CSV table of C-alpha atoms in Angstrom, one decimal:
chain,number,residue,atom,x,y,z
O,1,UNK,CA,140.9,128.6,119.0
O,2,UNK,CA,139.9,130.6,115.9
O,3,UNK,CA,137.0,132.5,117.1
O,4,UNK,CA,136.8,134.4,113.8
O,5,UNK,CA,137.5,131.4,111.4
O,6,UNK,CA,135.5,129.3,113.4
O,7,UNK,CA,132.4,131.7,113.2
O,8,UNK,CA,133.0,132.8,109.2
O,9,UNK,CA,133.3,128.8,108.5
O,10,UNK,CA,130.2,127.8,110.6
O,11,UNK,CA,128.6,130.8,108.8
O,12,UNK,CA,128.9,129.9,105.2
O,13,UNK,CA,128.7,126.2,105.7
O,14,UNK,CA,125.0,127.1,107.2
O,15,UNK,CA,124.4,129.4,104.1
O,16,UNK,CA,125.2,126.8,101.7
O,17,UNK,CA,122.7,124.3,102.8
O,18,UNK,CA,119.1,124.4,101.9
O,19,UNK,CA,116.5,122.8,104.3
O,20,UNK,CA,116.0,120.0,101.8
O,21,UNK,CA,119.7,119.0,102.1
O,22,UNK,CA,119.2,117.9,105.7
O,23,UNK,CA,115.7,116.5,105.3
O,24,UNK,CA,113.7,119.3,106.4
O,25,UNK,CA,110.3,120.6,104.5
O,26,UNK,CA,111.1,124.0,102.7
O,27,UNK,CA,107.8,125.6,104.2
O,28,UNK,CA,107.5,129.1,103.6
O,29,UNK,CA,109.4,131.6,101.3
O,30,UNK,CA,112.6,131.7,103.3
O,31,UNK,CA,114.2,135.7,103.3
O,32,UNK,CA,117.8,134.3,104.9
O,33,UNK,CA,120.1,132.4,102.6
O,34,UNK,CA,120.5,128.4,103.6
O,35,UNK,CA,119.1,127.4,106.9
O,36,UNK,CA,118.7,129.1,109.5
O,37,UNK,CA,120.4,129.1,112.9
O,38,UNK,CA,117.9,127.6,114.8
O,39,UNK,CA,117.5,125.1,112.4
O,40,UNK,CA,121.3,123.9,112.8
O,41,UNK,CA,121.2,124.2,116.5
O,42,UNK,CA,118.2,122.0,116.7
O,43,UNK,CA,120.1,119.4,114.0
O,44,UNK,CA,123.2,119.2,116.5
O,45,UNK,CA,121.1,118.9,119.4
O,46,UNK,CA,122.3,122.4,121.2
O,47,UNK,CA,120.6,125.7,122.3
O,48,UNK,CA,120.0,128.1,119.4
O,49,UNK,CA,121.7,130.5,121.9
O,50,UNK,CA,125.1,128.4,122.1
O,51,UNK,CA,125.0,128.5,118.3
O,52,UNK,CA,124.9,131.8,117.9
O,53,UNK,CA,127.4,132.9,120.5
O,54,UNK,CA,130.0,130.5,118.3
O,55,UNK,CA,128.8,132.7,114.5
O,56,UNK,CA,129.0,135.8,117.2
O,57,UNK,CA,132.6,134.5,118.1
O,58,UNK,CA,131.7,134.4,121.6
O,59,UNK,CA,131.0,132.0,124.4
O,60,UNK,CA,133.3,128.8,125.1
O,61,UNK,CA,135.2,126.6,123.7
O,62,UNK,CA,133.0,123.8,122.0
O,63,UNK,CA,133.8,120.5,123.5
O,64,UNK,CA,134.6,117.7,120.6
O,65,UNK,CA,131.5,116.2,121.2
O,66,UNK,CA,130.0,119.5,120.6
O,67,UNK,CA,131.9,119.8,117.0
O,68,UNK,CA,131.2,116.1,116.2
O,69,UNK,CA,127.8,116.9,116.2
O,70,UNK,CA,128.2,120.3,114.4
O,71,UNK,CA,129.8,118.2,111.9
O,72,UNK,CA,126.7,116.0,111.4
O,73,UNK,CA,124.0,118.9,111.2
O,74,UNK,CA,126.3,120.9,108.9
O,75,UNK,CA,126.8,117.6,106.4
O,76,UNK,CA,130.8,118.4,106.5
O,77,UNK,CA,132.9,115.9,104.4
O,78,UNK,CA,135.6,114.2,106.2
O,79,UNK,CA,138.3,117.4,105.6
O,80,UNK,CA,135.8,120.1,106.8
O,81,UNK,CA,135.3,118.2,110.0
O,82,UNK,CA,138.9,118.2,110.7
O,83,UNK,CA,139.3,122.1,109.6
O,84,UNK,CA,136.5,122.5,111.6
O,85,UNK,CA,138.0,120.6,114.8
O,86,UNK,CA,141.5,122.5,114.0
O,87,UNK,CA,140.0,125.9,114.2
O,88,UNK,CA,138.0,124.9,117.1
O,89,UNK,CA,141.1,124.4,119.0
O,90,UNK,CA,140.4,120.6,119.0
O,91,UNK,CA,142.7,117.6,117.5
O,92,UNK,CA,140.4,116.2,114.8
O,93,UNK,CA,139.5,112.8,115.8
O,94,UNK,CA,141.7,110.2,114.0
O,95,UNK,CA,141.5,107.0,115.9
O,96,UNK,CA,137.4,106.6,115.6
O,97,UNK,CA,136.1,108.4,113.3
O,98,UNK,CA,132.9,106.0,112.5
O,99,UNK,CA,131.7,107.0,116.0
O,100,UNK,CA,132.3,110.8,116.2
O,101,UNK,CA,131.5,111.9,112.2
O,102,UNK,CA,129.0,109.8,109.5
O,103,UNK,CA,129.4,109.8,105.9
O,104,UNK,CA,127.7,112.9,104.2
O,105,UNK,CA,126.3,110.1,101.6
O,106,UNK,CA,125.0,108.2,103.3
O,107,UNK,CA,123.3,111.2,105.6
O,108,UNK,CA,121.9,112.2,102.1
O,109,UNK,CA,119.6,108.8,101.4
O,110,UNK,CA,118.5,109.1,105.5
O,111,UNK,CA,117.4,112.2,105.1
O,112,UNK,CA,115.0,111.2,102.3
O,113,UNK,CA,113.9,108.3,104.1
O,114,UNK,CA,110.9,108.7,106.3
O,115,UNK,CA,108.2,106.4,105.4
O,116,UNK,CA,110.0,103.5,106.4
O,117,UNK,CA,112.7,102.6,109.5
O,118,UNK,CA,116.5,103.8,108.3
O,119,UNK,CA,119.1,104.2,110.1
O,120,UNK,CA,123.3,104.2,109.8
O,121,UNK,CA,125.7,102.2,111.8
O,122,UNK,CA,129.3,102.1,112.7
O,123,UNK,CA,131.1,99.0,112.0
O,124,UNK,CA,131.1,98.0,115.2
O,125,UNK,CA,127.1,98.1,115.5
O,126,UNK,CA,127.0,101.5,116.8
O,127,UNK,CA,123.7,103.3,115.8
O,128,UNK,CA,125.0,106.8,114.5
O,129,UNK,CA,121.5,108.1,113.5
O,130,UNK,CA,118.2,106.8,113.2
O,131,UNK,CA,115.4,108.3,111.9
O,132,UNK,CA,111.7,108.8,113.4
O,133,UNK,CA,110.7,105.2,112.3
O,134,UNK,CA,113.6,103.0,113.0
O,135,UNK,CA,113.5,104.9,116.9
O,136,UNK,CA,109.4,104.2,116.8
O,137,UNK,CA,110.6,100.0,115.9
O,138,UNK,CA,113.8,99.6,117.6
O,139,UNK,CA,113.7,102.5,120.6
O,140,UNK,CA,116.0,105.8,121.2
O,141,UNK,CA,119.2,104.2,120.7
O,142,UNK,CA,120.8,107.7,121.5
O,143,UNK,CA,121.0,107.5,125.4
O,144,UNK,CA,123.4,104.7,125.3
O,145,UNK,CA,126.9,105.2,126.4
O,146,UNK,CA,130.3,103.4,126.5
O,147,UNK,CA,130.7,99.8,124.9
O,148,UNK,CA,126.8,99.7,125.6
O,149,UNK,CA,126.4,102.2,122.6
O,150,UNK,CA,127.1,98.7,120.6
O,151,UNK,CA,124.4,96.4,119.4
O,152,UNK,CA,126.5,93.6,119.7
O,153,UNK,CA,127.7,94.3,123.2
O,154,UNK,CA,124.0,94.8,124.4
O,155,UNK,CA,123.3,91.8,122.4
O,156,UNK,CA,126.0,89.2,124.9
O,157,UNK,CA,125.5,91.5,128.0
O,158,UNK,CA,121.9,92.8,128.5
O,159,UNK,CA,118.9,89.8,127.8
O,160,UNK,CA,116.3,92.4,127.3
O,161,UNK,CA,118.4,93.5,124.1
O,162,UNK,CA,117.0,89.5,122.5
O,163,UNK,CA,113.3,90.6,123.4
O,164,UNK,CA,113.6,91.8,119.5
O,165,UNK,CA,114.0,88.7,117.9
O,166,UNK,CA,111.8,85.8,117.9
O,167,UNK,CA,113.4,82.9,120.3
O,168,UNK,CA,114.4,80.5,117.3
O,169,UNK,CA,116.4,83.1,115.3
O,170,UNK,CA,118.9,84.4,118.3
O,171,UNK,CA,121.4,82.0,117.5
O,172,UNK,CA,121.6,83.2,113.9
O,173,UNK,CA,121.7,86.8,115.2
O,174,UNK,CA,124.6,85.8,117.7
O,175,UNK,CA,126.5,84.7,115.1
O,176,UNK,CA,126.2,87.3,112.7
O,177,UNK,CA,126.7,90.1,115.2
O,178,UNK,CA,130.3,88.3,115.8
O,179,UNK,CA,131.0,87.4,112.5
O,180,UNK,CA,131.1,91.6,111.8
O,181,UNK,CA,132.8,92.1,115.2
O,182,UNK,CA,135.8,89.4,113.6
O,183,UNK,CA,135.3,91.7,110.2
O,184,UNK,CA,136.4,95.6,112.2
O,185,UNK,CA,138.9,93.4,114.1
O,186,UNK,CA,140.3,92.1,111.1
O,187,UNK,CA,140.4,95.6,109.5
O,188,UNK,CA,141.2,97.7,112.6
O,189,UNK,CA,143.8,95.3,114.8
O,190,UNK,CA,143.8,93.8,118.1
O,191,UNK,CA,144.7,97.4,119.5
O,192,UNK,CA,141.8,99.0,118.1
O,193,UNK,CA,138.1,99.9,119.7
O,194,UNK,CA,137.2,96.5,118.0
O,195,UNK,CA,139.7,95.2,120.2
O,196,UNK,CA,138.1,97.0,123.0
O,197,UNK,CA,135.3,95.1,122.5
O,198,UNK,CA,136.4,91.9,121.9
O,199,UNK,CA,138.3,91.7,124.9
O,200,UNK,CA,135.3,92.7,127.4
O,201,UNK,CA,132.8,90.5,126.0
O,202,UNK,CA,135.4,87.5,126.1
O,203,UNK,CA,135.2,88.3,130.0
O,204,UNK,CA,131.6,88.8,129.7
O,205,UNK,CA,130.0,85.8,127.4
O,206,UNK,CA,130.8,82.5,127.3
O,207,UNK,CA,128.9,82.1,124.4
O,208,UNK,CA,130.6,85.3,122.5
O,209,UNK,CA,133.8,83.0,123.3
O,210,UNK,CA,132.7,80.1,121.9
O,211,UNK,CA,131.7,82.0,118.8
O,212,UNK,CA,134.4,84.0,118.5
O,213,UNK,CA,136.6,81.1,118.4
O,214,UNK,CA,135.0,80.0,115.0
O,215,UNK,CA,136.7,82.6,113.2
O,216,UNK,CA,133.4,83.1,111.1
O,217,UNK,CA,134.1,86.7,109.4
O,218,UNK,CA,131.4,88.4,107.5
O,219,UNK,CA,129.0,91.7,106.9
O,220,UNK,CA,125.4,91.4,105.9
O,221,UNK,CA,124.5,93.6,102.7
O,222,UNK,CA,120.8,91.9,102.8
O,223,UNK,CA,118.7,90.0,105.1
O,224,UNK,CA,115.0,88.6,105.9
O,225,UNK,CA,114.0,89.4,109.7
O,226,UNK,CA,111.2,89.2,111.9
O,227,UNK,CA,111.2,92.0,114.4
O,228,UNK,CA,109.1,91.7,117.5
O,229,UNK,CA,107.5,95.2,118.2
O,230,UNK,CA,106.3,95.3,122.1
O,231,UNK,CA,102.7,96.8,120.4
O,232,UNK,CA,102.7,95.6,117.0
O,233,UNK,CA,103.9,92.2,117.8
O,234,UNK,CA,106.1,89.9,114.8
O,235,UNK,CA,106.9,92.2,111.7
O,236,UNK,CA,108.3,90.8,108.6
O,237,UNK,CA,111.0,93.0,107.1
O,238,UNK,CA,113.9,92.6,104.4
O,239,UNK,CA,116.8,94.6,105.5
O,240,UNK,CA,119.0,96.3,102.7
O,241,UNK,CA,122.5,97.8,103.3
O,242,UNK,CA,124.6,100.5,101.9
O,243,UNK,CA,128.4,100.3,103.0
O,244,UNK,CA,130.8,103.9,102.9
O,245,UNK,CA,133.4,102.5,100.6
O,246,UNK,CA,135.6,102.0,103.7
O,247,UNK,CA,133.1,99.8,104.9
O,248,UNK,CA,133.3,101.6,108.1
O,249,UNK,CA,129.5,102.8,108.2
O,250,UNK,CA,126.4,101.0,106.8
O,251,UNK,CA,122.9,102.8,106.0
O,252,UNK,CA,120.4,99.9,107.0
O,253,UNK,CA,117.0,100.3,105.7
O,254,UNK,CA,114.5,97.9,106.4
O,255,UNK,CA,110.8,97.7,104.2
O,256,UNK,CA,108.2,95.1,103.4
O,257,UNK,CA,106.4,93.9,100.2
O,258,UNK,CA,103.6,96.2,99.4
O,259,UNK,CA,100.3,95.0,100.6
O,260,UNK,CA,101.8,92.7,102.8
O,261,UNK,CA,101.2,91.7,106.6
O,262,UNK,CA,104.5,93.7,107.3
O,263,UNK,CA,103.8,96.6,105.2
O,264,UNK,CA,100.3,97.5,106.9
O,265,UNK,CA,102.0,97.1,110.1
O,266,UNK,CA,104.8,99.7,109.0
O,267,UNK,CA,102.2,101.6,108.1
O,268,UNK,CA,100.9,101.6,111.8
O,269,UNK,CA,104.5,102.2,113.4
O,270,UNK,CA,104.7,105.3,111.3
O,271,UNK,CA,101.5,106.7,112.6
O,272,UNK,CA,102.4,105.5,116.3
O,273,UNK,CA,105.8,106.8,116.9
O,274,UNK,CA,106.6,106.5,120.1
O,275,UNK,CA,103.0,106.4,121.2
O,276,UNK,CA,100.6,103.8,122.4
O,277,UNK,CA,97.6,102.8,120.4
O,278,UNK,CA,94.4,101.1,122.3
O,279,UNK,CA,94.4,97.7,122.4
O,280,UNK,CA,91.3,97.4,120.2
O,281,UNK,CA,93.0,99.1,117.5
O,282,UNK,CA,96.2,97.0,117.2
O,283,UNK,CA,95.7,94.0,114.8
O,284,UNK,CA,95.4,90.7,116.2
């Protein structure tokens, strides 16, 4: 671990960013260059004291998880992320980049979307980042661990995952998720994490086995779907996906036409967040 190089790199990358670069409001006149230490710490989900000690060449060696959070908070490129890991005395992630590092280009777009649900997924269906609107619509996805980080795995192993979709649309969703996993499996290979998901799901779900053997392959760039919110009920939305060049990550943006019922419910969702409305304020 090269403490001096790590501290200098973190400080310089922090000073090179402006609040608007990471989706923060500029606020009053700022005397310091770039982001504040507490802002980086908040974006990386760590304490300000912990981050400050890193910039002061103190504290313990950061874990790989902490480094991945810092790379995401500082909007590092792939090469910058690898350098961060190296000066911190860790092996740069190579086998599972989609899980440990979010594409900066997609993050820049996500940072500017605060009025509609948006999230970044890996090609294995793992939610890497979600904005407040997406958390209100889908629930906070950050608590899932292991294979359950993937919506594909949860769909075939957790019955409650299907409650978000109308019953008559669940077969279509099952086929689409398996086709997405088949595409990832084809590009990553049987010994990859995609292969791990396939082996686990073949043991856990007869439905998955039947769909897997159809050999359907596909990634959805656009879709129209109805999602069921526990407070607002069915919400009809259009879903658009923006993929990275290597297809390993996708930014999903959900919108509704102006003046439609779906648009009105999104406006309510923006106010609702994680709170609950009195029943007489909800659409009937």
